[in-house]
Coordinates of C-alpha atoms in Angstrom, one line a residue:
M1358 CA 158.4 14.3 -193.6
A1359 CA 160.0 11.0 -193.0
K1360 CA 159.4 9.1 -189.3
Q1361 CA 162.4 9.2 -187.1
N1362 CA 163.6 5.9 -186.3
V1363 CA 164.8 5.4 -182.5
S1364 CA 168.4 6.1 -183.2
E1365 CA 167.8 9.3 -184.7
Q1366 CA 165.5 10.2 -181.7
F1367 CA 168.4 9.1 -179.4
V1368 CA 170.9 11.2 -181.3
D1369 CA 168.2 14.6 -181.0
I1370 CA 168.0 13.8 -177.2
L1371 CA 172.0 13.7 -176.8
V1372 CA 172.2 17.0 -178.9
R1373 CA 169.4 18.8 -176.7
A1374 CA 171.4 17.6 -173.7
G1375 CA 174.4 19.5 -175.0
V1376 CA 176.5 16.5 -176.4
K1377 CA 178.5 17.9 -179.3
R1378 CA 180.1 14.8 -180.2
L1379 CA 180.3 10.8 -179.9
Y1380 CA 183.6 9.1 -179.6
G1381 CA 184.0 5.2 -180.5
V1382 CA 184.4 2.5 -183.3
V1383 CA 181.7 1.8 -185.8
G1384 CA 180.6 -1.6 -186.2
D1385 CA 177.1 -4.0 -186.8
S1386 CA 174.8 -3.6 -183.8
L1387 CA 175.9 0.3 -183.6
N1388 CA 175.5 1.2 -187.5
P1389 CA 171.9 3.0 -187.0
V1390 CA 173.3 5.2 -184.5
V1391 CA 176.4 6.0 -186.4
D1392 CA 174.3 6.7 -189.3
A1393 CA 172.2 9.0 -187.4
V1394 CA 175.0 10.9 -186.3
R1395 CA 176.2 11.1 -190.0
R1396 CA 173.0 12.9 -191.1
H1397 CA 172.7 15.2 -187.9
S1398 CA 174.2 18.7 -188.3
E1399 CA 174.9 19.3 -184.7
V1400 CA 176.6 16.2 -183.7
E1401 CA 180.0 14.7 -184.5
W1402 CA 181.5 11.2 -184.8
I1403 CA 185.1 11.0 -183.5
Q1404 CA 186.5 7.6 -184.8
V1405 CA 189.2 6.4 -182.6
R1406 CA 191.3 3.1 -182.8
H1407 CA 190.2 1.6 -179.4
E1408 CA 186.8 1.8 -177.7
E1409 CA 188.8 2.6 -174.0
T1410 CA 190.2 5.8 -175.7
A1411 CA 186.6 6.7 -176.6
A1412 CA 185.9 6.6 -173.1
F1413 CA 188.9 8.2 -171.6
A1414 CA 188.4 10.8 -174.3
A1415 CA 184.8 11.4 -173.2
G1416 CA 185.9 11.8 -169.8
A1417 CA 188.6 14.3 -170.4
E1418 CA 186.3 16.4 -172.6
A1419 CA 183.5 16.7 -169.8
Q1420 CA 186.0 17.6 -167.1
I1421 CA 187.4 20.2 -169.2
T1422 CA 183.8 21.7 -170.5
G1423 CA 182.0 20.9 -167.6
K1424 CA 179.1 19.4 -170.0
L1425 CA 177.9 16.0 -170.9
A1426 CA 180.1 13.7 -173.0
A1427 CA 179.3 10.7 -174.8
C1428 CA 181.0 7.6 -176.4
A1429 CA 179.7 4.4 -177.7
G1430 CA 180.9 0.8 -178.3
S1431 CA 179.5 -2.1 -180.6
C1432 CA 178.2 -5.2 -179.3
G1433 CA 180.1 -7.8 -176.9
P1434 CA 184.0 -7.0 -177.4
G1435 CA 183.2 -3.3 -178.6
N1436 CA 181.3 -2.0 -175.5
L1437 CA 183.6 -4.1 -173.2
H1438 CA 186.7 -2.1 -174.6
L1439 CA 184.9 0.8 -172.8
I1440 CA 185.0 -0.5 -169.3
N1441 CA 188.3 0.9 -168.2
G1442 CA 187.9 4.4 -169.4
L1443 CA 184.6 4.7 -168.0
Y1444 CA 185.9 3.7 -164.6
D1445 CA 188.1 6.2 -164.6
A1446 CA 185.4 8.8 -166.0
H1447 CA 183.1 7.7 -163.0
R1448 CA 185.5 7.9 -160.2
S1449 CA 186.7 11.3 -161.5
M1450 CA 182.9 12.4 -161.4
A1451 CA 182.9 13.4 -165.1
P1452 CA 179.2 13.4 -166.9
V1453 CA 179.5 10.8 -169.4
L1454 CA 176.8 9.0 -171.3
A1455 CA 177.9 5.8 -172.6
L1456 CA 176.1 3.7 -175.4
A1457 CA 176.5 0.2 -175.2
S1458 CA 174.9 -1.5 -178.2
H1459 CA 173.5 -5.1 -178.1
I1460 CA 172.9 -8.0 -179.7
P1461 CA 169.5 -8.6 -181.5
S1462 CA 166.8 -8.5 -178.7
S1463 CA 165.5 -12.1 -180.1
E1464 CA 168.6 -13.4 -179.2
I1465 CA 169.5 -12.1 -175.9
G1466 CA 169.9 -15.1 -173.4
L1467 CA 170.5 -17.6 -175.9
G1468 CA 174.2 -17.6 -176.4
Y1469 CA 174.4 -15.7 -179.7
F1470 CA 177.5 -14.5 -181.3
Q1471 CA 179.4 -11.9 -178.9
A1472 CA 176.5 -12.2 -176.4
T1473 CA 177.5 -10.3 -173.2
H1474 CA 175.1 -8.7 -170.4
P1475 CA 176.0 -5.1 -170.3
E1476 CA 173.3 -4.4 -167.8
L1477 CA 175.7 -6.5 -165.2
L1478 CA 179.0 -5.3 -166.7
F1479 CA 178.8 -1.7 -166.1
Q1480 CA 177.0 -1.9 -162.9
E1481 CA 179.9 -0.8 -160.5
C1482 CA 181.2 2.1 -162.8
S1483 CA 177.9 4.1 -163.3
H1484 CA 175.2 5.5 -161.4
Y1485 CA 172.3 4.6 -164.0
N1486 CA 172.6 1.2 -166.3
E1487 CA 169.5 0.2 -168.3
M1488 CA 168.7 -1.4 -171.6
I1489 CA 166.2 -0.3 -173.9
S1490 CA 164.0 -3.3 -174.8
N1491 CA 161.2 -1.2 -176.4
P1492 CA 160.9 1.6 -178.5
Q1493 CA 158.3 3.2 -176.3
Q1494 CA 160.9 3.1 -173.6
M1495 CA 163.8 5.2 -175.5
P1496 CA 162.9 8.6 -174.7
R1497 CA 162.3 8.4 -170.9
L1498 CA 165.0 5.8 -170.4
L1499 CA 167.7 8.2 -171.9
Q1500 CA 166.5 11.3 -170.8
T1501 CA 166.7 9.6 -166.9
A1502 CA 170.2 8.5 -168.0
V1503 CA 171.2 12.1 -168.8
Q1504 CA 170.1 13.3 -165.6
H1505 CA 171.8 10.7 -163.5
A1506 CA 175.0 11.6 -165.4
I1507 CA 174.6 15.3 -164.8
G1508 CA 172.9 15.5 -161.3
R1509 CA 175.0 13.0 -159.8
G1510 CA 178.3 13.8 -161.5
G1511 CA 179.5 10.2 -163.3
V1512 CA 178.6 7.7 -165.9
S1513 CA 175.2 6.6 -167.3
V1514 CA 175.2 3.6 -169.6
V1515 CA 172.4 2.9 -171.9
S1516 CA 172.5 -0.4 -173.8
M1517 CA 170.4 -0.8 -176.8
P1518 CA 169.9 -3.9 -179.2
G1519 CA 170.5 -3.1 -183.1
D1520 CA 167.5 -3.8 -184.1
I1521 CA 165.6 -1.7 -181.5
A1522 CA 167.9 1.0 -182.7
S1523 CA 166.6 0.7 -186.2
Q1524 CA 162.6 0.6 -185.5
P1525 CA 160.3 3.6 -186.0
A1526 CA 160.4 5.9 -182.8
P1527 CA 157.4 6.4 -180.9
E1528 CA 155.2 9.2 -182.6
K1529 CA 154.2 10.8 -179.2
S1530 CA 157.1 10.5 -176.7
I1531 CA 157.3 12.7 -173.7
E1532 CA 160.1 15.2 -173.8
H1533 CA 161.1 16.3 -170.7
A1534 CA 162.8 19.7 -169.5
L1535 CA 166.4 18.2 -169.2
V1536 CA 169.0 19.0 -166.2
T1537 CA 171.9 20.4 -167.5
S1538 CA 173.7 21.9 -164.3
R1539 CA 173.9 21.0 -160.8
P1540 CA 172.7 23.0 -157.6
T1541 CA 174.9 24.0 -154.8
V1542 CA 174.7 22.6 -151.3
R1543 CA 174.8 24.5 -148.0
P1544 CA 175.2 23.0 -144.9
G1545 CA 172.7 23.3 -142.0
D1546 CA 173.0 26.2 -139.5
E1547 CA 173.9 23.7 -136.5
E1548 CA 177.1 22.2 -138.4
I1549 CA 178.1 25.6 -139.4
D1550 CA 177.9 26.7 -135.5
K1551 CA 179.7 23.7 -134.5
L1552 CA 182.4 24.0 -136.9
C1553 CA 182.8 27.9 -136.1
A1554 CA 183.1 26.8 -132.3
M1555 CA 186.0 24.2 -133.5
I1556 CA 187.8 26.7 -135.2
D1557 CA 187.8 29.7 -132.7
K1558 CA 189.0 27.0 -130.2
A1559 CA 192.0 25.8 -132.0
K1560 CA 195.3 27.2 -132.0
R1561 CA 196.5 25.7 -135.1
V1562 CA 194.5 25.1 -137.9
T1563 CA 195.4 23.6 -141.4
L1564 CA 193.3 23.2 -144.6
F1565 CA 193.9 20.1 -147.1
C1566 CA 192.1 20.6 -150.4
G1567 CA 190.9 18.3 -153.3
S1568 CA 189.1 18.6 -156.1
G1569 CA 186.1 20.0 -154.6
T1570 CA 187.4 23.4 -154.0
A1571 CA 186.9 23.9 -157.8
G1572 CA 185.6 27.4 -158.1
A1573 CA 186.3 28.0 -154.5
H1574 CA 189.9 29.5 -154.7
A1575 CA 188.9 33.1 -153.4
E1576 CA 186.9 31.7 -150.5
V1577 CA 189.8 29.2 -149.4
M1578 CA 192.2 32.1 -149.6
E1579 CA 190.0 34.4 -147.6
F1580 CA 189.3 31.9 -144.9
A1581 CA 193.1 30.9 -144.6
E1582 CA 193.9 34.1 -144.0
R1583 CA 191.3 34.6 -141.3
V1584 CA 192.5 31.8 -139.3
K1585 CA 196.2 31.8 -140.2
A1586 CA 196.3 28.2 -141.9
P1587 CA 198.7 26.6 -144.0
V1588 CA 196.7 25.0 -146.9
G1589 CA 197.9 21.8 -148.4
H1590 CA 196.3 19.7 -151.4
A1591 CA 196.0 16.5 -152.9
L1592 CA 197.0 16.0 -156.6
R1593 CA 193.5 16.6 -157.5
G1594 CA 193.3 19.6 -155.8
K1595 CA 196.6 21.0 -157.1
E1596 CA 195.0 22.7 -160.2
W1597 CA 192.2 24.5 -158.2
I1598 CA 194.5 25.5 -155.2
Q1599 CA 198.0 26.0 -155.9
Y1600 CA 198.0 29.2 -158.1
D1601 CA 198.2 32.7 -156.1
N1602 CA 198.3 30.9 -152.8
P1603 CA 200.5 32.7 -150.2
Y1604 CA 199.5 29.9 -147.8
D1605 CA 200.6 26.6 -150.0
V1606 CA 202.7 24.2 -148.2
G1607 CA 202.8 21.7 -151.0
M1608 CA 201.1 18.1 -151.6
S1609 CA 200.9 15.3 -149.3
G1610 CA 200.7 11.5 -150.1
L1611 CA 203.1 9.2 -152.0
L1612 CA 204.0 11.8 -154.6
G1613 CA 204.0 14.6 -152.4
Y1614 CA 206.4 17.6 -151.7
G1615 CA 206.6 20.2 -149.4
A1616 CA 205.4 20.8 -145.9
A1617 CA 201.9 19.2 -146.3
Y1618 CA 202.5 16.4 -144.2
E1619 CA 204.0 18.1 -141.3
A1620 CA 201.2 20.8 -141.3
T1621 CA 198.5 18.1 -141.5
N1622 CA 200.0 15.9 -138.6
E1623 CA 201.2 19.0 -136.3
C1624 CA 198.2 21.3 -136.3
D1625 CA 195.3 20.4 -133.7
L1626 CA 192.3 21.1 -136.1
L1627 CA 192.7 19.8 -139.4
I1628 CA 189.9 20.8 -142.0
L1629 CA 189.4 18.4 -145.4
L1630 CA 188.1 20.6 -147.6
G1631 CA 186.3 18.6 -151.0
T1632 CA 188.8 15.7 -150.9
D1633 CA 188.5 11.9 -150.9
F1634 CA 192.4 11.5 -150.5
P1635 CA 192.6 7.9 -150.0
Y1636 CA 196.1 7.5 -148.4
N1637 CA 194.9 7.6 -144.9
A1638 CA 198.6 6.6 -143.7
F1639 CA 199.3 10.2 -144.6
L1640 CA 196.3 11.7 -142.4
P1641 CA 197.1 12.0 -138.4
N1642 CA 195.0 10.2 -135.8
D1643 CA 195.7 12.4 -132.8
V1644 CA 194.2 15.7 -134.1
K1645 CA 190.7 16.8 -134.6
I1646 CA 189.4 16.4 -138.0
V1647 CA 186.5 18.0 -139.8
Q1648 CA 185.3 17.1 -143.2
V1649 CA 183.3 19.2 -145.8
D1650 CA 182.1 17.4 -149.0
V1651 CA 179.2 17.8 -151.3
R1652 CA 179.2 13.7 -151.5
P1653 CA 177.9 12.4 -148.0
E1654 CA 178.9 8.9 -148.7
H1655 CA 182.6 10.5 -148.8
L1656 CA 182.3 11.7 -145.3
G1657 CA 184.5 9.7 -142.8
R1658 CA 185.5 6.9 -144.9
R1659 CA 189.0 7.7 -144.9
S1660 CA 189.6 8.9 -141.3
K1661 CA 187.9 9.5 -138.2
L1662 CA 186.1 12.5 -138.0
D1663 CA 185.0 15.1 -135.2
L1664 CA 182.5 16.8 -137.5
A1665 CA 181.1 16.0 -140.7
V1666 CA 179.8 18.7 -142.9
W1667 CA 177.6 17.7 -146.1
G1668 CA 177.9 20.8 -148.3
D1669 CA 179.7 22.6 -151.5
V1670 CA 183.3 23.9 -150.1
R1671 CA 182.3 27.5 -151.3
E1672 CA 178.9 27.5 -150.0
T1673 CA 180.4 26.3 -146.8
L1674 CA 183.0 28.9 -146.7
R1675 CA 180.9 31.7 -147.5
C1676 CA 178.6 30.7 -144.5
L1677 CA 181.5 30.1 -142.3
T1678 CA 184.2 32.9 -143.0
P1679 CA 182.2 35.9 -141.3
R1680 CA 181.4 33.8 -138.5
V1681 CA 184.9 32.9 -137.1
K1682 CA 187.1 34.9 -134.9
V1683 CA 190.1 36.6 -137.0
K1684 CA 193.2 34.8 -135.6
T1685 CA 196.4 36.7 -135.3
D1686 CA 199.1 34.3 -134.6
R1687 CA 201.0 33.6 -137.4
K1688 CA 203.9 31.2 -135.9
F1689 CA 202.6 28.0 -137.0
L1690 CA 201.7 29.3 -140.4
D1691 CA 205.1 30.9 -140.6
R1692 CA 206.9 28.0 -139.4
M1693 CA 205.1 25.6 -142.2
L1694 CA 205.9 28.1 -144.9
K1695 CA 209.5 28.2 -144.0
K1696 CA 209.5 24.1 -143.9
H1697 CA 207.8 24.5 -147.1
A1698 CA 210.5 27.1 -149.0
D1699 CA 213.3 24.8 -147.8
A1700 CA 212.1 21.5 -149.2
L1701 CA 211.5 23.3 -152.5
E1702 CA 214.9 24.4 -152.5
G1703 CA 216.0 20.7 -151.6
V1704 CA 214.2 17.8 -153.3
V1705 CA 211.9 19.4 -156.0
K1706 CA 214.8 21.6 -157.2
A1707 CA 217.8 19.2 -156.8
Y1708 CA 217.2 17.7 -160.5
T1709 CA 216.6 21.1 -162.3
R1710 CA 220.1 22.9 -161.7
K1711 CA 223.3 22.0 -163.4
V1712 CA 221.8 19.3 -165.2
D1713 CA 222.7 20.5 -169.0
K1714 CA 225.4 18.1 -169.4
H1715 CA 223.5 14.9 -167.6
V1716 CA 223.0 11.7 -169.7
P1717 CA 220.5 10.1 -169.6
I1718 CA 218.3 13.1 -169.2
H1719 CA 216.8 13.9 -165.8
P1720 CA 213.1 13.7 -166.1
E1721 CA 212.6 16.3 -163.6
Y1722 CA 214.3 18.6 -166.1
V1723 CA 212.1 17.7 -168.9
A1724 CA 208.8 18.4 -166.8
S1725 CA 210.4 21.8 -165.3
V1726 CA 211.1 23.0 -169.0
L1727 CA 207.5 22.1 -170.1
D1728 CA 205.9 24.1 -167.1
E1729 CA 208.1 27.0 -168.1
I1730 CA 207.2 27.0 -172.1
A1731 CA 203.5 25.8 -171.9
D1732 CA 200.6 28.3 -172.4
E1733 CA 199.4 29.9 -169.4
D1734 CA 195.8 28.4 -169.9
A1735 CA 197.5 24.9 -171.2
V1736 CA 196.0 21.7 -170.3
F1737 CA 198.2 18.9 -169.2
T1738 CA 197.3 15.3 -169.2
V1739 CA 199.2 13.1 -167.5
D1740 CA 200.0 9.3 -167.7
T1741 CA 199.9 7.3 -164.2
G1742 CA 203.2 6.3 -162.5
M1743 CA 206.4 8.6 -162.8
C1744 CA 204.9 11.1 -164.6
N1745 CA 202.4 11.7 -161.8
V1746 CA 205.3 12.6 -159.7
W1747 CA 207.0 15.0 -162.1
A1748 CA 203.6 16.9 -162.7
A1749 CA 202.7 17.1 -159.0
R1750 CA 206.4 18.7 -158.2
Y1751 CA 207.2 20.6 -161.4
L1752 CA 203.9 21.6 -163.3
E1753 CA 202.9 25.1 -161.7
M1754 CA 199.2 25.5 -161.8
K1755 CA 198.7 28.9 -162.9
P1756 CA 195.0 30.4 -163.2
G1757 CA 193.3 28.7 -166.3
R1758 CA 196.0 25.9 -166.2
R1759 CA 194.2 22.4 -165.9
I1760 CA 195.6 19.1 -165.2
L1761 CA 194.0 15.6 -166.0
A1762 CA 194.9 12.2 -165.1
S1763 CA 193.7 8.9 -163.6
F1764 CA 193.7 10.3 -160.3
S1765 CA 191.3 7.8 -158.7
H1766 CA 191.2 4.8 -160.8
G1767 CA 195.0 4.7 -161.5
S1768 CA 195.2 3.3 -164.9
M1769 CA 198.1 3.3 -167.4
A1770 CA 197.5 4.6 -170.9
N1771 CA 195.3 7.5 -169.9
A1772 CA 197.5 10.7 -170.9
M1773 CA 197.1 10.3 -174.7
P1774 CA 193.5 9.2 -175.1
Q1775 CA 192.5 12.0 -172.4
A1776 CA 194.5 14.7 -174.5
I1777 CA 192.7 13.8 -177.6
G1778 CA 189.4 14.5 -175.4
A1779 CA 190.6 17.8 -173.8
K1780 CA 191.7 19.0 -177.5
V1781 CA 188.6 17.9 -179.5
G1782 CA 186.5 19.7 -176.7
S1783 CA 188.6 22.5 -176.3
P1784 CA 190.1 23.4 -179.5
E1785 CA 191.5 26.8 -178.7
R1786 CA 193.7 25.7 -175.9
Q1787 CA 197.3 24.0 -175.8
V1788 CA 196.9 20.1 -174.7
V1789 CA 200.1 18.7 -173.6
A1790 CA 200.2 15.0 -172.7
L1791 CA 203.1 13.7 -170.3
C1792 CA 203.1 10.2 -171.3
G1793 CA 205.1 7.3 -169.8
D1794 CA 206.6 5.0 -172.2
G1795 CA 204.8 2.0 -170.9
G1796 CA 201.3 3.9 -170.9
F1797 CA 201.7 5.1 -174.3
S1798 CA 202.7 2.1 -175.8
M1799 CA 199.6 0.6 -174.2
L1800 CA 197.2 2.4 -176.5
M1801 CA 200.0 3.5 -179.1
G1802 CA 197.4 3.1 -181.7
E1803 CA 195.8 6.3 -180.9
L1804 CA 198.8 8.1 -182.2
L1805 CA 197.0 7.4 -185.8
T1806 CA 193.8 8.9 -184.3
A1807 CA 195.4 12.1 -183.8
A1808 CA 197.6 12.0 -187.0
G1809 CA 194.3 11.0 -189.1
L1810 CA 192.0 13.4 -187.6
D1811 CA 194.4 16.1 -187.3
I1812 CA 194.0 16.6 -183.9
P1813 CA 196.9 19.0 -182.8
V1814 CA 197.9 17.4 -179.3
K1815 CA 201.4 17.6 -178.1
L1816 CA 202.8 14.3 -176.8
M1817 CA 205.8 14.3 -174.7
I1818 CA 207.2 10.9 -174.0
F1819 CA 209.2 10.2 -171.0
N1820 CA 211.1 7.4 -172.3
N1821 CA 212.9 5.2 -169.6
S1822 CA 212.7 2.1 -171.0
T1823 CA 211.1 0.7 -167.7
L1824 CA 207.8 0.8 -165.7
G1825 CA 209.4 3.3 -163.2
M1826 CA 206.7 3.4 -160.6
V1827 CA 206.6 -0.5 -160.2
R1828 CA 210.4 -0.6 -160.0
A1829 CA 210.4 2.1 -157.1
E1830 CA 207.5 0.0 -155.6
M1831 CA 209.5 -3.1 -155.7
M1832 CA 212.7 -1.7 -154.3
V1833 CA 211.2 0.2 -151.4
V1834 CA 209.5 -2.9 -149.9
G1835 CA 213.0 -4.9 -150.5
Y1836 CA 212.4 -6.5 -153.7
Q1837 CA 214.8 -6.7 -156.6
P1838 CA 213.3 -4.9 -159.7
W1839 CA 212.6 -7.5 -162.2
G1840 CA 210.1 -7.7 -165.0
T1841 CA 209.8 -4.0 -165.3
D1842 CA 212.2 -3.4 -168.0
V1843 CA 210.9 -3.1 -171.7
K1844 CA 212.6 -2.3 -174.9
N1845 CA 211.4 0.6 -176.8
P1846 CA 211.4 1.6 -180.4
N1847 CA 212.4 5.2 -181.4
F1848 CA 209.1 6.9 -180.7
G1849 CA 209.9 9.9 -182.7
A1850 CA 210.7 8.1 -185.5
L1851 CA 207.5 6.2 -185.0
A1852 CA 205.5 9.5 -185.1
T1853 CA 207.1 10.7 -188.4
A1854 CA 206.3 7.2 -190.0
A1855 CA 202.6 7.9 -188.7
G1856 CA 202.6 11.3 -190.6
I1857 CA 203.3 14.0 -187.9
H1858 CA 205.9 15.8 -186.3
G1859 CA 208.3 13.6 -184.2
E1860 CA 211.8 13.9 -182.7
R1861 CA 214.0 12.0 -180.2
V1862 CA 216.0 13.9 -177.7
E1863 CA 218.9 12.4 -175.8
K1864 CA 220.7 15.3 -174.5
A1865 CA 219.7 18.0 -172.0
D1866 CA 220.8 20.7 -174.2
D1867 CA 218.1 19.8 -176.8
I1868 CA 215.2 19.6 -174.9
R1869 CA 214.1 23.4 -174.9
R1870 CA 214.2 23.7 -178.8
A1871 CA 212.6 20.5 -179.4
I1872 CA 209.4 21.5 -177.0
E1873 CA 209.5 24.9 -178.7
R1874 CA 209.4 23.0 -182.4
A1875 CA 206.8 20.7 -181.1
F1876 CA 204.5 23.5 -179.9
A1877 CA 205.2 25.7 -182.7
H1878 CA 204.2 23.1 -185.4
P1879 CA 200.1 23.5 -186.5
G1880 CA 199.5 20.0 -186.0
P1881 CA 200.0 16.9 -183.7
A1882 CA 203.5 16.5 -182.5
L1883 CA 205.4 14.0 -180.3
I1884 CA 208.8 14.4 -178.7
D1885 CA 210.3 11.1 -177.6
F1886 CA 212.8 12.0 -174.2
V1887 CA 215.3 9.4 -173.5
T1888 CA 215.1 9.9 -169.6
D1889 CA 217.1 8.2 -166.6
P1890 CA 215.6 5.0 -165.8
R1891 CA 217.1 4.9 -162.3
A1892 CA 215.1 8.3 -161.4
L1893 CA 213.0 7.9 -158.3
A1894 CA 210.5 10.1 -156.3
V1895 CA 211.3 9.7 -152.4
P1896 CA 208.3 10.8 -150.5
P1897 CA 208.9 14.0 -148.0
H1898 CA 207.6 12.0 -145.4
T1899 CA 210.2 8.9 -145.7
T1900 CA 209.6 6.0 -142.9
I1901 CA 212.7 4.0 -141.5
E1902 CA 211.0 0.7 -143.2
E1903 CA 210.9 2.3 -146.8
V1904 CA 214.7 3.2 -146.1
K1905 CA 215.7 -0.5 -145.0
G1906 CA 213.8 -1.8 -148.1
F1907 CA 215.6 0.3 -150.4
A1908 CA 219.0 -0.3 -148.9
L1909 CA 218.3 -4.0 -148.9
T1910 CA 217.5 -4.0 -152.5
T1911 CA 220.7 -2.1 -153.2
G1912 CA 222.5 -4.8 -151.1
R1913 CA 221.1 -7.6 -153.0
L1914 CA 222.2 -5.9 -156.2
V1915 CA 225.7 -5.7 -155.1
F1916 CA 225.6 -9.4 -153.5
T1917 CA 224.5 -10.7 -157.0
G1918 CA 227.1 -9.0 -158.9
D1919 CA 225.1 -5.9 -160.0
V1920 CA 227.6 -3.5 -158.5
A1921 CA 227.2 -1.0 -161.7
E1922 CA 223.5 -0.8 -161.4
A1923 CA 223.7 -0.3 -157.6
W1924 CA 226.5 2.5 -158.2
Q1925 CA 224.4 3.9 -160.9
Q1926 CA 221.0 4.1 -158.9
A1927 CA 223.0 5.8 -156.1
K1928 CA 224.2 8.3 -158.5
S1929 CA 220.9 9.1 -159.9
N1930 CA 219.1 9.6 -156.8
I1931 CA 221.8 10.6 -153.7
R1932 CA 220.3 14.0 -153.7
D1933 CA 216.7 13.0 -153.3
V1934 CA 217.5 10.5 -150.6
R1935 CA 219.8 12.9 -148.5
Q1936 CA 216.9 15.6 -148.9
A1937 CA 214.1 13.4 -148.0
L1938 CA 216.0 11.8 -144.9

C-alpha cells in the first residue's frame, strides 16, 4: 500500500470531521490538496470563479447543515480573496475550516513571488489561525483547528506551504476523537433566582430575540404566555421566532417594522434573548435590561445591563419558566399587539395592494409574491442593502424556512454565493436568492458557476439601477444623492447567454408567472425585475432629524432644477412617509 502524503492525510481528517466538500479555485501551491480530493471518494471539489464565493458558500453550507464546511485558496492572492467571506462566516458563528495555501517553506520571509503572511492576515476573522511548517505537526494542528471551528462556532484557518503538502505524512500520527457538536450551557442557580425575582416584580415585560433563540421557539412561546410578554426580534432572530407566534410585535432597528420599538421602550423589564443587536440607539436607557447569551463576551457590550445571564436561551428558559409567577394582566401585551397590527396594515402592506399597474415595479410587491409562491421550507439568501428591508418586512418565516444574509458583517454580493453553498449543502430544498443589482454584479462571474455545475438556485434580481440603501442613507442626513446610480445590462438576457433560464420583468402583471416559471425550471434560473429606484424604507421609529434630512435633500433637488426627481421621489414613498410619521 502506497504511503500517504500530507495532503491525503489532511483530506482524510476533514472527512472524518464531517466535511463533504471543499469550495475553491485550483492553483499552484494548492494542487497537492486538490489532487487528494480528486482521488478521495467521500469528498467533492466545488470549483467557483472567485475565492470570496468559496468562503461565502462554505459559511452558508455550515449555517444550513449545522456541520463543519471547508474552503481553500492558493498562495498569496488566492487565499487573500477568501478574507471577506471568512469575516462573514466568523461573524455569523458558522463553523468553517479554511485552507490558506502558502509559498514554498524555504522562501517564506524572502520576498518570494506571491508572498503574504496568512498567519497575520486572517487573525481577526478566526478563532484559530496557524501555519503547518512540518509534516509532523499536521494531524494535531488540523484537529485543533477543527475543534476550534466547531466548539467555538466560527472560522479556523490553516496555512500550509505547497512543498509541505506534498511530503510524506508521518507514519504514527495521533488521531484524536474529534469534537463534532457543541454542549449546552446552563446558568447558575443564583442568576436564575435573580432573574425570577426581577420578572415577578415587573408589570410590563418584553422579550427581544436574536439568533441565539435557534431551537428554542417552544420555550420562548411558553415563557411569553406565562408572563404576557410581547416578543420582538432582530433580523437574525426572524427565522427562529417569527412563525407561529401570537405575541409577535415585529422587528426593531433600521430595517424594522411593527411595534417592536414601542414594546422594547415602553416596558419596565426588557429581556434580550440570544441577541447581539448592534443598534443601541433603538434600545431603551430608562428600563431594566437583562441579557441572556451563551457567549459571555456579548453580555453588556450593546447596552447597560441590570443582570447578565450566561447560558443557552433554551436551557435558561427551561430552568426559569416553571419558577416565575403566572401574570394575568394582558393590557400591555394587547396594546402592543394592536399597535403591531395597525403598523402592518399601514407601512408593510402599503406597497402590496393595488400595484398591478405601477411602473416601475414596487420591489415590495416582488418580495410579497416570492413569499407567497416559495416552498414552505425554502431557504432565502438576501443581499445587503434594500433587499434586506424587503426580506425583513415581506418574507414570512414559516417553520422550516431559513434566511441567510450578511447580517453581522454587512457585505455586498453575499446572496448568490450563499445560495450556491446552501443549495449544494442541502440539495433537496428550494433556494431563492434576493439579489440587489449592485451585489449581483459585484460577483457576477458566479452565474457561470451555477450554470457550469448545474446548481438549481433561483436568482431574483431587484434591478433598480442604483445603490438604493446608500442613496437612502445620503438623503436621510441631507446629502443630495450622487455616485449611486449604475448602468445595468438586461440581466435576464445575460443569464440566457450563460446557458441558464433567464427573464426580464418590467410590469407587475408579469411577476407571478415569471417566478412560477423560474421555480418550475429544473436548473438554475434568473429573473431580472426592473424595480422603482426611488423606493425607500422609512423606519417605524422616525426622528425629526431624519425627516429634516430627507426634506432638506428634496429641497435641494428642487432648487437645483431637478423638480421631476423630487416629485417622483414623493410619489414613490408618500404612503411610507405618512405612516411612519
